[in-house]
mmCIF file of N, CA, C and O in Angstrom:
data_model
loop_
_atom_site.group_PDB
_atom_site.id
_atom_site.type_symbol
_atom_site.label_atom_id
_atom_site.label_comp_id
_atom_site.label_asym_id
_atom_site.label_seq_id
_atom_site.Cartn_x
_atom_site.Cartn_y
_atom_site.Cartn_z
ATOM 1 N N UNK U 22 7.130 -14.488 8.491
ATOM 2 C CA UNK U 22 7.431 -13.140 8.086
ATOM 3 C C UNK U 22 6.797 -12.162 9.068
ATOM 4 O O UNK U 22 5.662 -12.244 9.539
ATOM 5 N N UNK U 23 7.763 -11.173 9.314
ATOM 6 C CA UNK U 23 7.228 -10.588 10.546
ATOM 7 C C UNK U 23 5.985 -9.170 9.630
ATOM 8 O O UNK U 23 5.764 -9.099 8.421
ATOM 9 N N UNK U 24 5.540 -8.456 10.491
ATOM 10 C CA UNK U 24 4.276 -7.309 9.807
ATOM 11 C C UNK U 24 5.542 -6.259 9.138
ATOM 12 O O UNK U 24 5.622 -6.073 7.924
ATOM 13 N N UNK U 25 6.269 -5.774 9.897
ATOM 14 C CA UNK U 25 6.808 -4.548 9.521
ATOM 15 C C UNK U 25 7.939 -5.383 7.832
ATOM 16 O O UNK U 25 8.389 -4.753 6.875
ATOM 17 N N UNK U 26 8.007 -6.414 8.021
ATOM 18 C CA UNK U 26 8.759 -7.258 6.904
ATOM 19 C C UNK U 26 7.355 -7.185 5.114
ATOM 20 O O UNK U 26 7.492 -7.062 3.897
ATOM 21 N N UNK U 27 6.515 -7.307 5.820
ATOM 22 C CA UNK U 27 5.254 -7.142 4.715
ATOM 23 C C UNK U 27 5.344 -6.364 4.189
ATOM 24 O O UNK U 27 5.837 -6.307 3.063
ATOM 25 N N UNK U 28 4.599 -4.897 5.248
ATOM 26 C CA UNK U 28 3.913 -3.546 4.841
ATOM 27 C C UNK U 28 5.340 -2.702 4.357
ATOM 28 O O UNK U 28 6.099 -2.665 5.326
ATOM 29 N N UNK U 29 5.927 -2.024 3.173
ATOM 30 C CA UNK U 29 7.174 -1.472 2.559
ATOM 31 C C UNK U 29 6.922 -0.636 3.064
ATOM 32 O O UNK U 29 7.253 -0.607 4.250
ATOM 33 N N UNK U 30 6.132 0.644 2.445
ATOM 34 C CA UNK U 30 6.061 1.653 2.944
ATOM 35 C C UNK U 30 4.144 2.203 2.326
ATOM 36 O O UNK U 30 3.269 1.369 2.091
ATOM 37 N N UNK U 31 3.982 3.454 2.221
ATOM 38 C CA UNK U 31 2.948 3.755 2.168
ATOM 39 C C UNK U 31 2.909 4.478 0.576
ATOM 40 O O UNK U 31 3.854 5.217 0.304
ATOM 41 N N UNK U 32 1.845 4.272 -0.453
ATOM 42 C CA UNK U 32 1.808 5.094 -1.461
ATOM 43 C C UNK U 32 0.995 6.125 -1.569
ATOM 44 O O UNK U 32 -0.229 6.204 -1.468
ATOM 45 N N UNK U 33 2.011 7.098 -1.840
ATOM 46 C CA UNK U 33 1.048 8.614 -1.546
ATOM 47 C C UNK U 33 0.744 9.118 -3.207
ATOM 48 O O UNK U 33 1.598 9.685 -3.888
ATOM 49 N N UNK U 34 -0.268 8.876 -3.557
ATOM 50 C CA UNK U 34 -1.116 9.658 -4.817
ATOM 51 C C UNK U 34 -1.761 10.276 -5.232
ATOM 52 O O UNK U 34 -2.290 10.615 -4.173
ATOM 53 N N UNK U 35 -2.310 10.853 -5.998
ATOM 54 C CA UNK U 35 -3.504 12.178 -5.882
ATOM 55 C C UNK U 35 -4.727 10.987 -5.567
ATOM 56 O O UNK U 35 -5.411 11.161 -4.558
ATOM 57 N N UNK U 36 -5.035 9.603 -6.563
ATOM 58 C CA UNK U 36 -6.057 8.918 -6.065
ATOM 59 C C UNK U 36 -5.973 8.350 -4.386
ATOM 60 O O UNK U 36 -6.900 8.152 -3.601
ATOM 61 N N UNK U 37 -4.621 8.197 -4.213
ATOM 62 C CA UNK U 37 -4.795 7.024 -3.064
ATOM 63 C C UNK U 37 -5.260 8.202 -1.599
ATOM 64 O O UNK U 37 -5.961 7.875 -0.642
ATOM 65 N N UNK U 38 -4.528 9.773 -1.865
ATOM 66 C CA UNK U 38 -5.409 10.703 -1.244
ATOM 67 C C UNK U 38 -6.576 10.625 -1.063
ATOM 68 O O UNK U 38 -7.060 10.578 0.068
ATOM 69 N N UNK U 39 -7.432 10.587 -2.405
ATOM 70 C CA UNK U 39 -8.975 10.618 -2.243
ATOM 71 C C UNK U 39 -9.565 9.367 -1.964
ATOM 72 O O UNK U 39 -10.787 9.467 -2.069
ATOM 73 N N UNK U 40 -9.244 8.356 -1.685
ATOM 74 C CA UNK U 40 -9.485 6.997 -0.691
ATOM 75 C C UNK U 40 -9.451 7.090 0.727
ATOM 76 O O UNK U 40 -9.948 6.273 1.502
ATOM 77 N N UNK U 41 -8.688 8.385 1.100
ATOM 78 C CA UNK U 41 -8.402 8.302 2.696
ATOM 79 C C UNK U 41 -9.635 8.700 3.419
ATOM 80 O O UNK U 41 -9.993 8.234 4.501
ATOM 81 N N UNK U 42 -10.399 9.825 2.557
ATOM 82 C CA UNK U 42 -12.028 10.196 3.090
ATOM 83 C C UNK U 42 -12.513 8.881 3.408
ATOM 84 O O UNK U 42 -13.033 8.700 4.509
ATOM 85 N N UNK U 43 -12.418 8.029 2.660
ATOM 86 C CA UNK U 43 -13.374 6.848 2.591
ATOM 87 C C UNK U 43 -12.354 5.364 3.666
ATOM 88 O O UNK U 43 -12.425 4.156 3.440
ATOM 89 N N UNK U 44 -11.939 5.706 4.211
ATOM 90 C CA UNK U 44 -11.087 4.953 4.798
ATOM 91 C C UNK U 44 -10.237 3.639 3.963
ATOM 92 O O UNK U 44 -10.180 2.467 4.333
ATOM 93 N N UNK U 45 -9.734 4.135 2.972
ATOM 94 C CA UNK U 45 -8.844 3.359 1.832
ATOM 95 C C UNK U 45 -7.437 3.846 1.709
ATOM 96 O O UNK U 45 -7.020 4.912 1.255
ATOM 97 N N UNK U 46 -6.750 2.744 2.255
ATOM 98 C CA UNK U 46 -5.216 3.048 2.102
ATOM 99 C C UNK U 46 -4.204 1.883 1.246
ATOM 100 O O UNK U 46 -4.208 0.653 1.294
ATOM 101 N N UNK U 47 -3.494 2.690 0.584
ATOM 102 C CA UNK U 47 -2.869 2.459 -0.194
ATOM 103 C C UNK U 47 -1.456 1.800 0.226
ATOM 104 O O UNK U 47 -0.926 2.483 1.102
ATOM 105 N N UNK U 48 -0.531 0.433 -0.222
ATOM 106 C CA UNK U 48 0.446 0.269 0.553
ATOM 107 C C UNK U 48 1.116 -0.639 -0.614
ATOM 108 O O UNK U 48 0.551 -1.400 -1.399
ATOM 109 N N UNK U 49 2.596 -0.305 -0.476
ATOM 110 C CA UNK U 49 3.303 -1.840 -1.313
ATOM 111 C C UNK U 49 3.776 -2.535 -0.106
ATOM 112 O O UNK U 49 4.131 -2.188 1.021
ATOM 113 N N UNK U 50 3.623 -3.913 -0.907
ATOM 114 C CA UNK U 50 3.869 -4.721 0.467
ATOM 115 C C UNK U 50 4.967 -5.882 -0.438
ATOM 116 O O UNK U 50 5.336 -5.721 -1.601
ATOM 117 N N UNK U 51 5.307 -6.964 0.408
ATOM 118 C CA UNK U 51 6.357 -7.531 -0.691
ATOM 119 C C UNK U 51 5.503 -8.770 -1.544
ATOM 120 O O UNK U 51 4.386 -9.287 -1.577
ATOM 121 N N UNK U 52 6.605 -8.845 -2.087
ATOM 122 C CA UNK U 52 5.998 -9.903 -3.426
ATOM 123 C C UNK U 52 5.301 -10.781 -3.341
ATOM 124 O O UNK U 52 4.239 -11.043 -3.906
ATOM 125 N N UNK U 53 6.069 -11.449 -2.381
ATOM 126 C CA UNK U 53 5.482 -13.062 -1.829
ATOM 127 C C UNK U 53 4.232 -13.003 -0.855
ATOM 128 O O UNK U 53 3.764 -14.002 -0.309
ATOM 129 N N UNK U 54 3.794 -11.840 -0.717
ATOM 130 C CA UNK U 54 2.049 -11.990 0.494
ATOM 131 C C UNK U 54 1.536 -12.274 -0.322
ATOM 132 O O UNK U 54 1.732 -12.203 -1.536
ATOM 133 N N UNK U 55 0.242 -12.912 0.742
ATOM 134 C CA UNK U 55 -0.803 -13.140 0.253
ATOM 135 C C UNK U 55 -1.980 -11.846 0.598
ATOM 136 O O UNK U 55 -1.433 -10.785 0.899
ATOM 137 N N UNK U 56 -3.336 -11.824 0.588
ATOM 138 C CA UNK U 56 -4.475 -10.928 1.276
ATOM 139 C C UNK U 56 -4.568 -11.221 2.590
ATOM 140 O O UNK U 56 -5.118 -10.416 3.342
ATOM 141 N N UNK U 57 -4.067 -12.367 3.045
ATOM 142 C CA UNK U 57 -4.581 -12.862 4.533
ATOM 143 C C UNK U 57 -3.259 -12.412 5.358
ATOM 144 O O UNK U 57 -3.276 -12.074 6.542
ATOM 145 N N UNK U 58 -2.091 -12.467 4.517
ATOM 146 C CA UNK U 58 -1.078 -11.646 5.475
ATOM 147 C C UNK U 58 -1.020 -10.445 5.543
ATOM 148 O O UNK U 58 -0.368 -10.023 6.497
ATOM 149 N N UNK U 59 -1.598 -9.488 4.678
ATOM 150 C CA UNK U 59 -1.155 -8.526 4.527
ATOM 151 C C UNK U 59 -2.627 -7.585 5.867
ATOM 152 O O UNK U 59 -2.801 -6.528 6.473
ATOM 153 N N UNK U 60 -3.172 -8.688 5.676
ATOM 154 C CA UNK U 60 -4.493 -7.988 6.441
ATOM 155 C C UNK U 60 -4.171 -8.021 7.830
ATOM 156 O O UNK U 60 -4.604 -7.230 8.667
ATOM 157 N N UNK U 61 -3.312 -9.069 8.059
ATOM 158 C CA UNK U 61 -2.655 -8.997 9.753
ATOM 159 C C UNK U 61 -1.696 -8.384 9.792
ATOM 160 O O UNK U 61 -1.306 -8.067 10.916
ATOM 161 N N UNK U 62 -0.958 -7.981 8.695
ATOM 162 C CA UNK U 62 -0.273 -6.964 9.195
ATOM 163 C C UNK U 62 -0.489 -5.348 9.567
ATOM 164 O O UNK U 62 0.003 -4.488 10.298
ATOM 165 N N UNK U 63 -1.341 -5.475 8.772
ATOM 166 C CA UNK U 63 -2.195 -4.170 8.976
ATOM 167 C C UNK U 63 -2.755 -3.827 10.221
ATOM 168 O O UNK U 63 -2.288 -2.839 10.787
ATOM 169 N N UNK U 64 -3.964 -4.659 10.928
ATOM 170 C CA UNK U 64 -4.524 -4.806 11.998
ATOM 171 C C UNK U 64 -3.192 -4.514 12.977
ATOM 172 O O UNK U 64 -3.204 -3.706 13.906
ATOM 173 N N UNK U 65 -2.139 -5.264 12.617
ATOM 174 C CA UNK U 65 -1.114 -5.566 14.261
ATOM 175 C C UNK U 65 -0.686 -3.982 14.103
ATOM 176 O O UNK U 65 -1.107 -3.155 14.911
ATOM 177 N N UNK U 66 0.289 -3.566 12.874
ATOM 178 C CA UNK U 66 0.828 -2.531 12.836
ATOM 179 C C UNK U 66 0.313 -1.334 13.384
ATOM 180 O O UNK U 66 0.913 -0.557 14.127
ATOM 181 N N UNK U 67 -1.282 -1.210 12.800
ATOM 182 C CA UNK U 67 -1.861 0.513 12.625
ATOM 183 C C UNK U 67 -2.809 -0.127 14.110
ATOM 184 O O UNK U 67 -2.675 0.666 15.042
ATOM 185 N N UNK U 68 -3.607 -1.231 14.446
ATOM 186 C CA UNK U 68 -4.390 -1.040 15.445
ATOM 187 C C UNK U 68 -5.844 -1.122 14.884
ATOM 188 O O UNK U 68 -6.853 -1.069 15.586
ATOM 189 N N UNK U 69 -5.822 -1.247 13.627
ATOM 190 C CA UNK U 69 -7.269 -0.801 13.250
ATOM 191 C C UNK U 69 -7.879 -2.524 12.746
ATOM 192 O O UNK U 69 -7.248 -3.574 12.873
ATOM 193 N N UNK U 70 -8.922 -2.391 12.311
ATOM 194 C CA UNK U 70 -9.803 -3.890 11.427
ATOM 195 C C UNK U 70 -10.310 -3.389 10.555
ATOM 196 O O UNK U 70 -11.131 -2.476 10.464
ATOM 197 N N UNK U 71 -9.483 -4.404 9.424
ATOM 198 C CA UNK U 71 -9.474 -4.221 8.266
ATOM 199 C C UNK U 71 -10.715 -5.471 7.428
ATOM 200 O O UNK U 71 -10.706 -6.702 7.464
ATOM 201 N N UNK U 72 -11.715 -4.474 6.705
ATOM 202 C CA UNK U 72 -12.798 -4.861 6.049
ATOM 203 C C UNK U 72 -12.341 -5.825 4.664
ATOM 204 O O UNK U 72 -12.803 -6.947 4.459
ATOM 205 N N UNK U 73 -11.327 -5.127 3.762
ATOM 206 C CA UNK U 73 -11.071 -6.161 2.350
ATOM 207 C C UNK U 73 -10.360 -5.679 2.180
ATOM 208 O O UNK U 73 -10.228 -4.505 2.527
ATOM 209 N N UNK U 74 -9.206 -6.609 1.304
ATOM 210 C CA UNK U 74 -7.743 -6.177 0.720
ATOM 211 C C UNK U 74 -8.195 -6.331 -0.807
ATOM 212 O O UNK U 74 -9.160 -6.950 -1.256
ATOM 213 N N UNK U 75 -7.256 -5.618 -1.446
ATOM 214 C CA UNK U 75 -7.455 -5.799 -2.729
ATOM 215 C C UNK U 75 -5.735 -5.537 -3.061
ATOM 216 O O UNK U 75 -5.084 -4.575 -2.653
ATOM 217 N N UNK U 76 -5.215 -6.687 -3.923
ATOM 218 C CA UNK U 76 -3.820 -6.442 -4.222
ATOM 219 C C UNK U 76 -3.610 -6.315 -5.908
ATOM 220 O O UNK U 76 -4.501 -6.756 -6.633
ATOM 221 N N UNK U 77 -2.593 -5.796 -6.403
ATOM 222 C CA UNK U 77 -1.844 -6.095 -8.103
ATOM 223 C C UNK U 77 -0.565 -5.961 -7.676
ATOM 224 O O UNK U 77 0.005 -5.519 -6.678
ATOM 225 N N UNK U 78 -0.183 -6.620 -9.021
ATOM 226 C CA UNK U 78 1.720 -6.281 -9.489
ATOM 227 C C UNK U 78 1.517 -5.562 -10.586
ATOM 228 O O UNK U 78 0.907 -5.800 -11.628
ATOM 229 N N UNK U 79 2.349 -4.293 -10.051
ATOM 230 C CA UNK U 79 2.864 -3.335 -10.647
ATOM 231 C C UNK U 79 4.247 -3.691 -11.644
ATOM 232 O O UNK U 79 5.415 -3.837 -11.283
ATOM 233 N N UNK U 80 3.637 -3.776 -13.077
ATOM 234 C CA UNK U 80 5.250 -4.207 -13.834
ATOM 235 C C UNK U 80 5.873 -2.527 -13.617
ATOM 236 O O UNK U 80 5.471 -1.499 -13.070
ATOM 237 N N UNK U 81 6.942 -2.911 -14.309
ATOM 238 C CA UNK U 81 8.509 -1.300 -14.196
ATOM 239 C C UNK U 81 8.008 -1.730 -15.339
ATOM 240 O O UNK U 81 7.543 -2.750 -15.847
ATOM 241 N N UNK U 82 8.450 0.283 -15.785
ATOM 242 C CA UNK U 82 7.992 0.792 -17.118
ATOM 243 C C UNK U 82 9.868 0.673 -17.176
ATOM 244 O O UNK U 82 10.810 0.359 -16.448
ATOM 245 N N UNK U 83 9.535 1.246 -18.814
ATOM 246 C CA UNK U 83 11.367 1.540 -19.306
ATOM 247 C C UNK U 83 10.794 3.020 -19.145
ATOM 248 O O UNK U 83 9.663 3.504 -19.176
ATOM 249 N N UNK U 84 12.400 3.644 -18.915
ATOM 250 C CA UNK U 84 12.664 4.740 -18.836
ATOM 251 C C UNK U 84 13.968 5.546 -19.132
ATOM 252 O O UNK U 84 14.947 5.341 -18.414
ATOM 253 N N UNK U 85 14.013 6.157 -19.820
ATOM 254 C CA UNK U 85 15.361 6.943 -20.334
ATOM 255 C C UNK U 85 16.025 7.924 -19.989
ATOM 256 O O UNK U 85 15.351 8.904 -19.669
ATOM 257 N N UNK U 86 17.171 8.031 -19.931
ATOM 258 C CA UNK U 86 18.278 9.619 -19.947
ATOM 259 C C UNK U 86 18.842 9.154 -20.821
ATOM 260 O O UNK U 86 19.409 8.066 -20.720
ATOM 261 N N UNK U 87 18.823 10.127 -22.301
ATOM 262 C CA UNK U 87 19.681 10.132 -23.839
ATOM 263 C C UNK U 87 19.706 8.501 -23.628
ATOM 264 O O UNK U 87 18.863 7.740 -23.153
ATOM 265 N N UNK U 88 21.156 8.252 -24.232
ATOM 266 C CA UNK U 88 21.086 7.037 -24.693
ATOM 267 C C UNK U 88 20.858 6.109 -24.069
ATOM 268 O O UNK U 88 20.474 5.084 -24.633
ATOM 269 N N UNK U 89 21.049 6.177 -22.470
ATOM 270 C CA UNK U 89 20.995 5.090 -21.331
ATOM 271 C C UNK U 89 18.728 4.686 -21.352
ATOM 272 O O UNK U 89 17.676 5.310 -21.215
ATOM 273 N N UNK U 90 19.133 3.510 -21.574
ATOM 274 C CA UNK U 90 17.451 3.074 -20.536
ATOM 275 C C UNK U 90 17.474 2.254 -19.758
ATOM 276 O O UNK U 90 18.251 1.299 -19.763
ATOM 277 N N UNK U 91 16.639 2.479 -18.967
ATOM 278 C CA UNK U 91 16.350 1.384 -17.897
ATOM 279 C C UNK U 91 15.058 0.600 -17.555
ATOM 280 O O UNK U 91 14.104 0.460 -18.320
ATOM 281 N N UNK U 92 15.166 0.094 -16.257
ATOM 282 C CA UNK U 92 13.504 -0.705 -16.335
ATOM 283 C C UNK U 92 13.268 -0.140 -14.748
ATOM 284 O O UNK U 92 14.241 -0.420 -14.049
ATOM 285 N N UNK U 93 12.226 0.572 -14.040
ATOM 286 C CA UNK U 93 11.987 0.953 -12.885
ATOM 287 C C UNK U 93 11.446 -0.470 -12.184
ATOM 288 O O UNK U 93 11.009 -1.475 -12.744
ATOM 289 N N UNK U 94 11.653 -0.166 -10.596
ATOM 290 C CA UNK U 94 11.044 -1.555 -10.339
ATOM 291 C C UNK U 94 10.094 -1.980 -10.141
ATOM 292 O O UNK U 94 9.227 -1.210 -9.728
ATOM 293 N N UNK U 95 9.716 -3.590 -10.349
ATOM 294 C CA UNK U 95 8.189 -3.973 -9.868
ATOM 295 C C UNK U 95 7.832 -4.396 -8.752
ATOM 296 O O UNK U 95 8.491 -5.163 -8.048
ATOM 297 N N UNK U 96 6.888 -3.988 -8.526
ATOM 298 C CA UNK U 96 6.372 -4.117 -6.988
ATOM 299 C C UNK U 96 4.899 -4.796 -6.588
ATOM 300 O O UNK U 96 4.251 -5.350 -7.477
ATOM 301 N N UNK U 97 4.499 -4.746 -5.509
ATOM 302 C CA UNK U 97 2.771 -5.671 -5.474
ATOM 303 C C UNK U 97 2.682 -3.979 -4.530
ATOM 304 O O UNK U 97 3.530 -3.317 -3.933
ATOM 305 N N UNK U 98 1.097 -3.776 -4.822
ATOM 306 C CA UNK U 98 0.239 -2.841 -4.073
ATOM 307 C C UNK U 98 -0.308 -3.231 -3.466
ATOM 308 O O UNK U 98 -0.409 -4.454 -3.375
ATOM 309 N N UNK U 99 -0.913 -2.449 -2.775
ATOM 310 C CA UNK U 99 -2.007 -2.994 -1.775
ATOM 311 C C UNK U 99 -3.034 -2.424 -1.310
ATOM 312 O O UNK U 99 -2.707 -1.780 -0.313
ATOM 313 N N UNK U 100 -4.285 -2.324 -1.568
ATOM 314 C CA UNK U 100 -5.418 -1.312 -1.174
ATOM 315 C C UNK U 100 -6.308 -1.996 -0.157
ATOM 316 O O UNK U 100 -7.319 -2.669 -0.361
ATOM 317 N N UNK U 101 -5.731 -1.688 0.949
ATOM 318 C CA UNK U 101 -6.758 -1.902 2.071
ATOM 319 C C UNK U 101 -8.020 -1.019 2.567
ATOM 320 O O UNK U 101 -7.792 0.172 2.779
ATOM 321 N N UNK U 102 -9.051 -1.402 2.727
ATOM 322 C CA UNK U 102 -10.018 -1.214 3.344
ATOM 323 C C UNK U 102 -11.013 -1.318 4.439
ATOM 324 O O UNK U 102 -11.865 -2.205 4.502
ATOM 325 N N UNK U 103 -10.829 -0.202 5.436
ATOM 326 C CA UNK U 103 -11.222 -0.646 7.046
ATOM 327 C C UNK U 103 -12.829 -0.478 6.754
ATOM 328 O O UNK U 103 -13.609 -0.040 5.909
ATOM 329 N N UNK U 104 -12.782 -1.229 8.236
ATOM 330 C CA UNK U 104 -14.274 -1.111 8.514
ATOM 331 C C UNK U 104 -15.179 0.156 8.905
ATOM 332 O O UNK U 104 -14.561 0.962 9.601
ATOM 333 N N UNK U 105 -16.230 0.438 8.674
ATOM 334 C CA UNK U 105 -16.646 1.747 9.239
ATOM 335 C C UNK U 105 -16.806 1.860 10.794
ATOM 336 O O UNK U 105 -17.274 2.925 11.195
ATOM 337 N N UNK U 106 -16.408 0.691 11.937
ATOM 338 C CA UNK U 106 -16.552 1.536 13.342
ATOM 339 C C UNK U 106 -14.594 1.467 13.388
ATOM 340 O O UNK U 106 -14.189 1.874 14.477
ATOM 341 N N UNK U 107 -13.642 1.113 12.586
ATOM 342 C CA UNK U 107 -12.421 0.834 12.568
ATOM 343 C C UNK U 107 -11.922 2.669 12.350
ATOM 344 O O UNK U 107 -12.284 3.398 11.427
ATOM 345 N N UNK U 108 -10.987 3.051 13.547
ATOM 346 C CA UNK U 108 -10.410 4.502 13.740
ATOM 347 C C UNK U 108 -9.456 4.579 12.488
ATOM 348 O O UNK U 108 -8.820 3.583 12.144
ATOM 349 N N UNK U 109 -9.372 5.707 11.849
ATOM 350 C CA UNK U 109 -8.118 5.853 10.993
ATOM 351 C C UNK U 109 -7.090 5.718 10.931
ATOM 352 O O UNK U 109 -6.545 6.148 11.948
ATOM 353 N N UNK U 110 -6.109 5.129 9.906
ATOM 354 C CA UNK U 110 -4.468 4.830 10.431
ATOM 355 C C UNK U 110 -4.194 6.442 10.636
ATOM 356 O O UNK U 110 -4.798 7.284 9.971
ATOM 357 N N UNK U 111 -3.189 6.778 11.661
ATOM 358 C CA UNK U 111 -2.767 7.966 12.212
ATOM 359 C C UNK U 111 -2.045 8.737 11.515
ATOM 360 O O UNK U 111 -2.147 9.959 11.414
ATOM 361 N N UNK U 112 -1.259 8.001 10.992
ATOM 362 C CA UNK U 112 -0.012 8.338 9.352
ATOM 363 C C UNK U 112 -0.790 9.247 8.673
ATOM 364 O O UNK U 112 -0.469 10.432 8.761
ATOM 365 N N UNK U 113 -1.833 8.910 7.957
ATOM 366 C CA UNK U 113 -2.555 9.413 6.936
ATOM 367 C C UNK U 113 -3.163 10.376 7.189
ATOM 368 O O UNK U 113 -3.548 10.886 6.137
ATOM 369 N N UNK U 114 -3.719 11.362 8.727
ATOM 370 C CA UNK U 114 -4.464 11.521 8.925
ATOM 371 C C UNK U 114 -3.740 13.457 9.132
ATOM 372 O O UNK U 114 -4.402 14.386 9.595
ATOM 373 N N UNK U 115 -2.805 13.518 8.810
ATOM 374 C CA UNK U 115 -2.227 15.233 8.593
ATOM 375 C C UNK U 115 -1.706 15.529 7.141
ATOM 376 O O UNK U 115 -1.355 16.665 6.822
ATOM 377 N N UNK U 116 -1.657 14.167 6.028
ATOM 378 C CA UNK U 116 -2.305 14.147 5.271
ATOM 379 C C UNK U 116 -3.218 15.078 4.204
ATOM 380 O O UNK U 116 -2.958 15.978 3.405
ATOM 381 N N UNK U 117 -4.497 14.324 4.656
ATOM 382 C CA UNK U 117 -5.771 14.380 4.042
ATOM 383 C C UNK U 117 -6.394 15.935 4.480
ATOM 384 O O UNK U 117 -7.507 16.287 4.089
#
């Protein structure tokens, strides 16, 4: 699996904001990683070294318009954490 096949996209939140001071970024990545892939993808993608991953699955809530409901989708997160001499991902950084 290639890096850019991992990392989905980036989650932007009022918390995952206040992680970026602290060099903590927020990411869904796909289902099937593990911590050890997701950590090389990180490193290859952004350039930086990454200190600890921390992952969950996100279940889909139900959600309604009148009579129609649905189920939103589920996804895996991903909260990475660089090292303190590791430069900031660049993305994040007009941001914060």
């Amino acid at each position: 699996m290639r890096a850019e096949d991992i990392i989905i996209r980036p989650i932007l939140t009022e918390k995952g904001y206040d992680g970026i001071a602290n060099k903590k970024y927020t990411f869904e990545v796909a289902k099937g990683t593990n911590k050890t892939q997701i950590r090389l993808a990180v490193e290859q993608l952004f350039g930086v070294k990454v200190a600890s991953v921390n992952t969950s699955n996100v279940r889909g809530k139900l959600k309604r318009m009148g009579r129609n409901e649905g189920m939103t989708s589920s996804y895996k997160k991903a909260i990475v954490q660089l090292t303190e001499g590791s430069k900031p991902i660049e993305y994040f950084d007009s941001l914060s």
